[in-house]
Coordinates of C-alpha atoms and ligand atoms in Angstrom, one line a residue:
M12 CA 101.4 100.6 104.3
S13 CA 102.9 98.6 107.1
D14 CA 103.1 94.7 106.9
Y15 CA 103.3 94.7 110.3
L16 CA 99.7 95.9 111.0
M17 CA 96.6 93.7 110.4
K18 CA 94.5 94.7 107.7
N19 CA 91.3 95.5 109.5
Y20 CA 91.5 99.1 108.3
A21 CA 92.1 100.7 105.0
P22 CA 93.8 104.0 105.6
L23 CA 93.7 107.1 103.1
P24 CA 97.3 107.5 102.1
V25 CA 98.2 110.4 104.5
T26 CA 99.9 110.8 107.9
F27 CA 99.2 113.6 110.3
T28 CA 102.0 114.9 112.6
K29 CA 100.7 117.9 114.4
G30 CA 97.2 119.4 114.9
E31 CA 96.1 122.8 116.2
A32 CA 92.2 123.6 117.0
A33 CA 90.5 122.4 113.8
N34 CA 93.7 122.3 111.8
L35 CA 95.8 119.4 110.8
W36 CA 99.1 119.2 109.2
D37 CA 100.6 116.0 107.2
T38 CA 104.1 114.8 106.9
E39 CA 104.6 117.2 103.7
G40 CA 103.6 120.1 105.6
K41 CA 100.1 120.2 103.7
Q42 CA 97.4 122.0 106.1
Y43 CA 94.0 120.6 106.4
L44 CA 90.6 121.8 108.1
D45 CA 89.3 118.9 110.3
G46 CA 85.4 118.4 109.6
L47 CA 85.4 115.0 111.6
S48 CA 87.3 115.5 115.0
G49 CA 88.6 111.9 114.8
V50 CA 85.1 110.7 114.5
A51 CA 83.2 113.0 117.3
V52 CA 86.3 112.5 119.7
C53 CA 88.3 115.5 119.4
S54 CA 85.4 117.9 120.0
L55 CA 87.8 120.6 121.6
G56 CA 90.1 120.4 118.6
H57 CA 93.7 119.4 118.4
A58 CA 96.5 120.4 121.2
H59 CA 93.8 122.2 123.2
P60 CA 96.2 123.9 125.8
E61 CA 94.0 123.3 129.1
I62 CA 93.9 119.8 127.8
A63 CA 97.5 119.3 127.1
T64 CA 98.3 121.0 130.3
A65 CA 95.9 118.8 132.3
I66 CA 97.3 115.5 131.0
A67 CA 101.0 116.8 131.3
K68 CA 100.4 117.7 134.9
Q69 CA 98.6 114.4 135.9
A70 CA 101.4 112.3 133.9
K71 CA 104.0 113.9 136.1
Q72 CA 102.0 113.5 139.3
L73 CA 100.3 110.0 138.9
I74 CA 99.2 108.1 136.0
H75 CA 97.7 104.8 137.6
T76 CA 97.1 103.0 140.6
S77 CA 94.3 100.4 139.9
N78 CA 90.6 100.4 141.3
W79 CA 91.7 98.5 144.3
Y80 CA 92.2 102.1 145.8
H81 CA 90.1 105.1 145.7
I82 CA 90.8 107.8 142.9
A83 CA 89.9 111.0 143.6
Q84 CA 89.6 112.3 140.0
Q85 CA 87.5 109.6 139.3
E86 CA 85.1 110.3 141.9
E87 CA 85.4 114.0 140.8
L88 CA 84.7 113.1 137.4
A89 CA 81.5 110.8 138.1
A90 CA 80.1 113.7 140.4
E91 CA 80.4 116.1 137.2
L92 CA 78.9 113.6 134.7
C93 CA 76.0 113.0 137.2
Q94 CA 75.6 116.5 137.9
L95 CA 75.5 117.5 134.1
S96 CA 73.0 114.3 133.2
G97 CA 70.7 113.8 136.2
M98 CA 72.1 110.2 136.5
D99 CA 73.1 108.7 139.9
N100 CA 76.3 107.0 139.4
V101 CA 79.1 105.8 136.7
F102 CA 81.5 103.1 136.0
F103 CA 84.5 104.0 133.9
S104 CA 85.8 102.1 131.0
N105 CA 88.5 102.6 128.2
S106 CA 86.2 102.8 125.1
G107 CA 82.6 103.0 124.0
A108 CA 82.2 99.3 123.2
E109 CA 83.0 98.5 126.9
A110 CA 80.7 101.1 128.0
N111 CA 78.1 99.2 126.2
E112 CA 79.3 95.9 127.7
T113 CA 78.7 97.4 131.1
A114 CA 75.2 98.4 130.2
I115 CA 74.3 94.9 128.8
K116 CA 75.9 93.4 131.7
L117 CA 73.5 95.6 134.0
A118 CA 70.4 94.8 131.9
R119 CA 71.0 91.0 132.5
L120 CA 71.9 91.6 136.0
Y121 CA 68.4 93.3 136.3
G122 CA 66.5 90.6 134.4
H123 CA 67.9 87.9 136.6
K124 CA 66.9 89.6 139.6
K125 CA 63.5 89.4 138.2
N126 CA 63.9 85.8 137.7
I127 CA 63.9 86.1 133.9
D128 CA 66.6 83.3 133.2
E129 CA 67.2 84.4 129.3
P130 CA 66.9 88.1 129.4
A131 CA 66.5 89.7 126.1
I132 CA 67.4 93.4 125.2
I133 CA 65.6 95.0 122.3
V134 CA 68.1 96.7 119.7
M135 CA 67.7 98.6 116.4
D136 CA 68.2 97.9 112.8
G137 CA 71.0 100.1 111.6
S138 CA 72.5 100.9 114.9
F139 CA 75.9 100.8 115.6
H140 CA 77.3 99.7 119.3
G141 CA 80.9 98.6 119.0
R142 CA 83.1 95.5 117.8
T143 CA 83.3 93.3 120.8
L144 CA 81.3 90.1 120.8
A145 CA 78.4 91.6 122.7
T146 CA 78.3 94.6 121.1
L147 CA 78.6 93.7 117.5
S148 CA 75.8 91.1 118.2
A149 CA 73.8 94.3 119.4
T150 CA 74.5 96.2 116.2
G151 CA 72.0 96.1 113.6
N152 CA 74.3 95.8 110.5
R153 CA 75.0 92.5 109.0
K154 CA 78.3 93.6 107.8
V155 CA 79.5 94.0 111.2
H156 CA 78.3 90.6 112.2
A157 CA 79.6 88.7 109.0
G158 CA 82.2 86.1 110.0
F159 CA 82.0 86.4 113.6
E160 CA 79.2 84.3 114.2
P161 CA 77.6 82.7 116.6
L162 CA 76.4 86.0 117.7
V163 CA 76.1 86.6 121.4
Q164 CA 72.4 85.5 122.0
G165 CA 69.9 87.8 124.2
F166 CA 69.0 90.6 121.3
V167 CA 65.8 91.0 119.8
R168 CA 65.8 93.3 116.8
A169 CA 63.3 96.1 116.0
P170 CA 63.2 98.7 113.0
Y171 CA 64.6 102.1 114.3
N172 CA 62.1 105.1 114.7
D173 CA 59.3 102.4 115.0
L174 CA 57.5 102.5 118.4
E175 CA 54.7 100.2 117.0
A176 CA 57.5 97.3 116.4
I177 CA 58.5 97.6 120.1
G178 CA 55.0 97.5 121.5
T179 CA 54.6 94.3 119.4
I180 CA 57.5 92.7 121.0
A181 CA 56.2 93.7 124.4
K182 CA 53.1 91.7 124.1
N183 CA 55.0 88.7 122.5
N184 CA 58.5 88.5 124.4
Q185 CA 58.3 88.0 128.3
N186 CA 62.1 87.8 128.3
V187 CA 62.6 91.5 127.4
V188 CA 64.3 93.7 130.4
A189 CA 65.7 96.5 128.4
V190 CA 65.7 98.5 125.0
L191 CA 69.2 99.9 123.9
V192 CA 69.1 102.5 121.3
E193 CA 71.0 105.4 119.7
P194 CA 69.1 109.0 120.3
I195 CA 70.2 109.6 116.8
I196 CA 71.8 106.8 114.7
G197 CA 75.6 107.7 113.7
E198 CA 77.6 105.1 111.9
G199 CA 74.2 104.0 110.5
G200 CA 73.9 107.4 108.5
V201 CA 73.0 110.4 110.9
I202 CA 69.3 109.2 111.3
I203 CA 67.0 111.6 113.5
P204 CA 64.0 109.8 114.8
D205 CA 60.6 111.6 115.2
E206 CA 60.2 113.8 118.2
D207 CA 58.0 111.2 119.8
Y208 CA 60.3 108.4 119.5
L209 CA 62.4 108.7 122.9
P210 CA 59.5 109.7 124.9
G211 CA 57.6 106.6 123.2
I212 CA 60.5 104.4 124.3
R213 CA 60.4 105.8 127.8
K214 CA 57.0 105.1 128.0
L215 CA 57.2 101.6 127.0
C216 CA 60.0 101.0 129.1
D217 CA 58.0 102.3 132.1
D218 CA 54.9 100.5 131.2
N219 CA 56.8 97.0 131.0
G220 CA 59.4 97.4 133.7
W221 CA 62.4 97.5 131.2
L222 CA 65.8 99.6 131.4
M223 CA 65.9 102.3 129.0
I224 CA 69.5 102.3 127.6
L225 CA 70.7 105.1 125.7
D226 CA 74.0 105.0 123.5
E227 CA 75.2 108.7 123.6
I228 CA 78.7 107.6 122.5
Q229 CA 78.4 109.8 119.4
T230 CA 75.8 112.1 120.5
G231 CA 76.9 113.0 124.1
M232 CA 79.2 115.7 125.4
C233 CA 77.6 118.8 123.6
R234 CA 77.7 117.2 120.1
T235 CA 74.0 117.5 119.2
G236 CA 73.4 121.0 120.7
E237 CA 72.7 119.8 124.2
W238 CA 75.2 118.2 126.6
F239 CA 73.3 114.9 125.9
A240 CA 71.0 114.3 123.2
F241 CA 68.2 112.8 125.6
Q242 CA 68.1 116.4 126.9
H243 CA 66.1 117.3 123.7
A244 CA 63.5 115.2 124.4
N245 CA 62.6 115.8 127.9
I246 CA 63.1 112.4 129.4
I247 CA 65.9 110.5 131.2
P248 CA 67.3 107.2 130.6
D249 CA 68.0 104.7 133.0
I250 CA 71.4 103.8 131.6
M251 CA 73.6 105.9 129.3
T252 CA 77.0 105.2 127.9
L253 CA 79.6 107.8 126.8
A254 CA 83.1 107.5 125.1
K255 CA 84.3 109.6 122.1
A256 CA 84.4 113.2 123.1
L257 CA 84.5 112.5 127.0
G258 CA 88.5 112.3 126.8
N259 CA 88.9 114.6 123.6
G260 CA 91.2 111.8 122.5
V261 CA 92.5 109.8 125.6
P262 CA 90.7 106.5 125.8
I263 CA 87.7 106.8 128.3
G264 CA 84.3 105.3 128.2
A265 CA 81.3 105.6 130.8
C266 CA 78.3 103.8 131.7
L267 CA 76.1 106.0 133.8
A268 CA 72.9 104.4 135.6
K269 CA 69.9 106.0 137.7
G270 CA 67.5 104.4 140.1
D271 CA 67.2 100.7 140.1
A272 CA 70.0 100.4 137.6
A273 CA 72.4 102.4 139.6
E274 CA 72.1 99.4 142.4
L275 CA 72.8 96.6 140.4
F276 CA 76.5 96.1 140.7
A277 CA 78.1 94.8 143.7
P278 CA 82.1 94.1 144.2
G279 CA 83.3 91.5 142.1
N280 CA 80.6 91.9 139.3
H281 CA 82.7 94.0 136.9
G282 CA 85.8 95.8 136.4
S283 CA 88.4 97.2 134.2
T284 CA 92.2 97.5 135.0
Y285 CA 92.8 100.9 133.4
G286 CA 89.1 102.2 133.6
G287 CA 88.9 105.5 135.0
N288 CA 92.7 105.9 136.1
P289 CA 94.1 109.3 137.3
L290 CA 95.2 110.2 133.8
V291 CA 92.1 109.9 131.6
C292 CA 90.0 111.3 134.4
A293 CA 91.9 114.5 134.7
A294 CA 91.8 114.8 130.8
A295 CA 87.9 114.2 131.0
L296 CA 87.6 116.9 134.1
A297 CA 89.4 119.3 131.9
V298 CA 87.2 118.6 128.9
I299 CA 84.1 119.5 130.9
N300 CA 85.5 122.6 132.4
V301 CA 86.3 123.8 128.8
M302 CA 82.6 122.6 127.6
K303 CA 81.2 124.5 130.4
S304 CA 83.1 127.8 130.4
E305 CA 82.8 128.2 126.6
K306 CA 79.1 126.9 126.8
L307 CA 79.9 124.5 123.7
E308 CA 76.3 122.8 123.7
A309 CA 74.9 126.5 122.8
R310 CA 77.6 127.1 120.3
S311 CA 77.0 123.6 118.7
Q312 CA 73.4 124.4 118.4
A313 CA 74.1 127.8 116.8
L314 CA 76.8 126.4 114.4
G315 CA 74.7 123.7 113.3
K316 CA 71.7 125.8 112.4
M317 CA 73.9 128.2 110.5
I318 CA 75.6 125.2 108.6
L319 CA 72.5 123.5 107.8
S320 CA 71.0 126.6 106.4
Q321 CA 74.0 127.2 104.2
F322 CA 73.7 123.9 103.0
E323 CA 70.0 124.1 102.1
N324 CA 70.9 127.4 100.2
D325 CA 73.8 126.0 98.3
L326 CA 72.5 122.2 97.6
A327 CA 68.8 121.9 98.2
D328 CA 67.8 122.2 94.7
N329 CA 70.4 119.7 93.6
T330 CA 68.7 116.7 92.1
A331 CA 71.3 114.4 93.4
V332 CA 71.2 115.6 97.2
V333 CA 68.1 113.4 98.9
D334 CA 68.2 115.2 102.2
I335 CA 70.3 117.5 104.3
R336 CA 69.8 116.9 108.2
G337 CA 71.6 117.3 111.4
K338 CA 71.2 118.3 114.8
G339 CA 74.1 120.6 116.7
L340 CA 77.4 119.7 114.9
M341 CA 76.1 116.3 113.7
L342 CA 75.4 116.9 110.4
A343 CA 74.7 114.7 107.0
I344 CA 74.1 115.2 103.4
E345 CA 72.7 112.1 101.8
L346 CA 72.9 111.6 98.0
N347 CA 71.1 109.3 95.7
R348 CA 74.3 107.4 94.9
P349 CA 77.3 105.8 96.7
C350 CA 79.9 108.4 97.3
G351 CA 82.8 107.2 99.1
E352 CA 85.3 108.3 97.0
L353 CA 84.5 111.7 98.6
M354 CA 86.6 111.2 101.3
Q355 CA 89.7 111.1 99.1
Q356 CA 88.6 114.0 97.1
A357 CA 88.0 116.1 100.3
L358 CA 91.5 115.2 101.6
T359 CA 93.1 116.5 98.2
Q360 CA 91.3 119.5 98.8
G361 CA 92.6 119.9 102.3
L362 CA 89.3 118.9 104.2
L363 CA 88.5 115.9 106.4
L364 CA 85.2 114.4 106.5
N365 CA 83.4 110.9 106.2
V366 CA 81.1 108.8 104.2
T367 CA 78.9 106.5 106.1
A368 CA 76.3 104.2 105.0
E369 CA 77.6 104.5 101.6
K370 CA 75.6 107.4 100.7
V371 CA 75.8 109.9 103.4
V372 CA 78.5 112.6 103.7
R373 CA 79.1 112.9 107.4
L374 CA 80.4 116.1 109.2
L375 CA 81.3 116.2 113.0
P376 CA 83.8 119.3 113.2
P377 CA 85.1 120.4 116.4
L378 CA 82.6 122.4 118.6
I379 CA 85.3 125.1 118.8
I380 CA 85.5 126.0 115.1
S381 CA 84.9 129.7 114.2
D382 CA 82.1 130.9 112.0
N383 CA 84.8 131.3 109.2
E384 CA 85.8 127.9 109.7
A385 CA 82.3 126.8 109.4
T386 CA 81.6 128.6 106.2
E387 CA 85.0 127.2 104.9
I388 CA 83.7 123.6 105.5
T389 CA 80.4 124.1 104.0
Q390 CA 81.9 126.0 100.8
K391 CA 84.4 122.9 100.3
V392 CA 81.7 120.4 100.8
T393 CA 79.3 122.2 98.5
T394 CA 81.9 122.4 95.8
L395 CA 83.0 118.8 96.3
I396 CA 79.3 117.6 95.7
K397 CA 78.6 119.8 92.8
N398 CA 81.7 118.5 91.4
F399 CA 80.8 114.7 92.2
I400 CA 77.5 114.6 90.9
Q401 CA 78.2 116.6 87.7
Ligands
LIG15 C1 81.8 104.6 118.2 C2 80.5 104.0 118.6 C3 80.6 103.0 119.5 C4 82.1 102.3 119.9 O1 82.9 103.0 120.6 P1 84.4 102.4 120.6 O2 85.1 103.4 121.5 O3 84.9 102.4 119.2 O4 84.4 101.0 121.0 C5 79.6 102.4 120.2 N1 78.2 103.2 120.1 C6 78.1 104.5 119.2 C7 77.0 105.1 118.9 C8 79.4 104.8 118.4 O5 79.4 105.9 117.8

């Protein structure tokens, strides 16, 4: 491990040098199956030929000019994203946290326009929204806050999947201007809310004149079996943030807005030097192209169902398995005990997976995996869990 790197990560003892689709190879030439996609980023797998070609072609033509000039790729990408989602317009950033920062700034502007001097945003316990000061303050996890106080003000907390709690806040707090929520909690343990939760928040937002902000950074881009997770719920948010799979590995984030929220920014309100440059937008356009032509939202839905039923067959009667759940290819097996060691044990068996919220084995495989690879992942995970809890 390098002495020249800050100690904020604790990487496992492996270095990957090459990837192809759902496969990775380390410095020793050992092959691995990727059940994590770099945390829902490489949804098209590694070294995808169309993405690699788009990046190389754009790099040879023009990488960056700044947002002081028109950027054709950015305009085209914004139009594609709006068409797919039904949103009205887009701001491009370089990460998920920055996309959420944009959403938070929009909500505050919206509040000030309504003469609310100290606008507040309702955020959920167990949520994750990023590591910048505003987004870590919005995050519902004390471990993410610890040591970085004072937190940014203007967030009101509610338990996840609890519409009544939001209703109570609505009655007691006149400063609320928005609700920020993950359609499915990702880092916090793959928590899928009740079916009426997002429609209920939509209604509360409509009744109170609040903006509904969906953090789809992990759930967006076909991950859950629709292009965006809100499409399962037949609603549309006022603001949605994206990142992760949008660039398949090149750093890009996006904040999309609709209606009033789409009219808030004026020149000078917000910006980003790199945000939406020709290179990352060319990559994201290629990602959308592949996802569309391969109908990966449908593939994600079908594969997710297959994997879930395999897990239910193999693991449901195991007393240490508390729950098996997922939507599309966002999958989790919750155990009755901490299981962080499984990440290393899986690596030894040639598989990448993640353990989050201490007890939750999380799988986010590339959406392009074959049926056989999906079965290989479930078999490996089943064996690992059976051996772990013996
Ligand atoms: C990953 C993630 C973020 C943060 O994205 P970064 O690109 O790491 O800043 C925010 N929200 C959710 C739901 C995420 O999964």
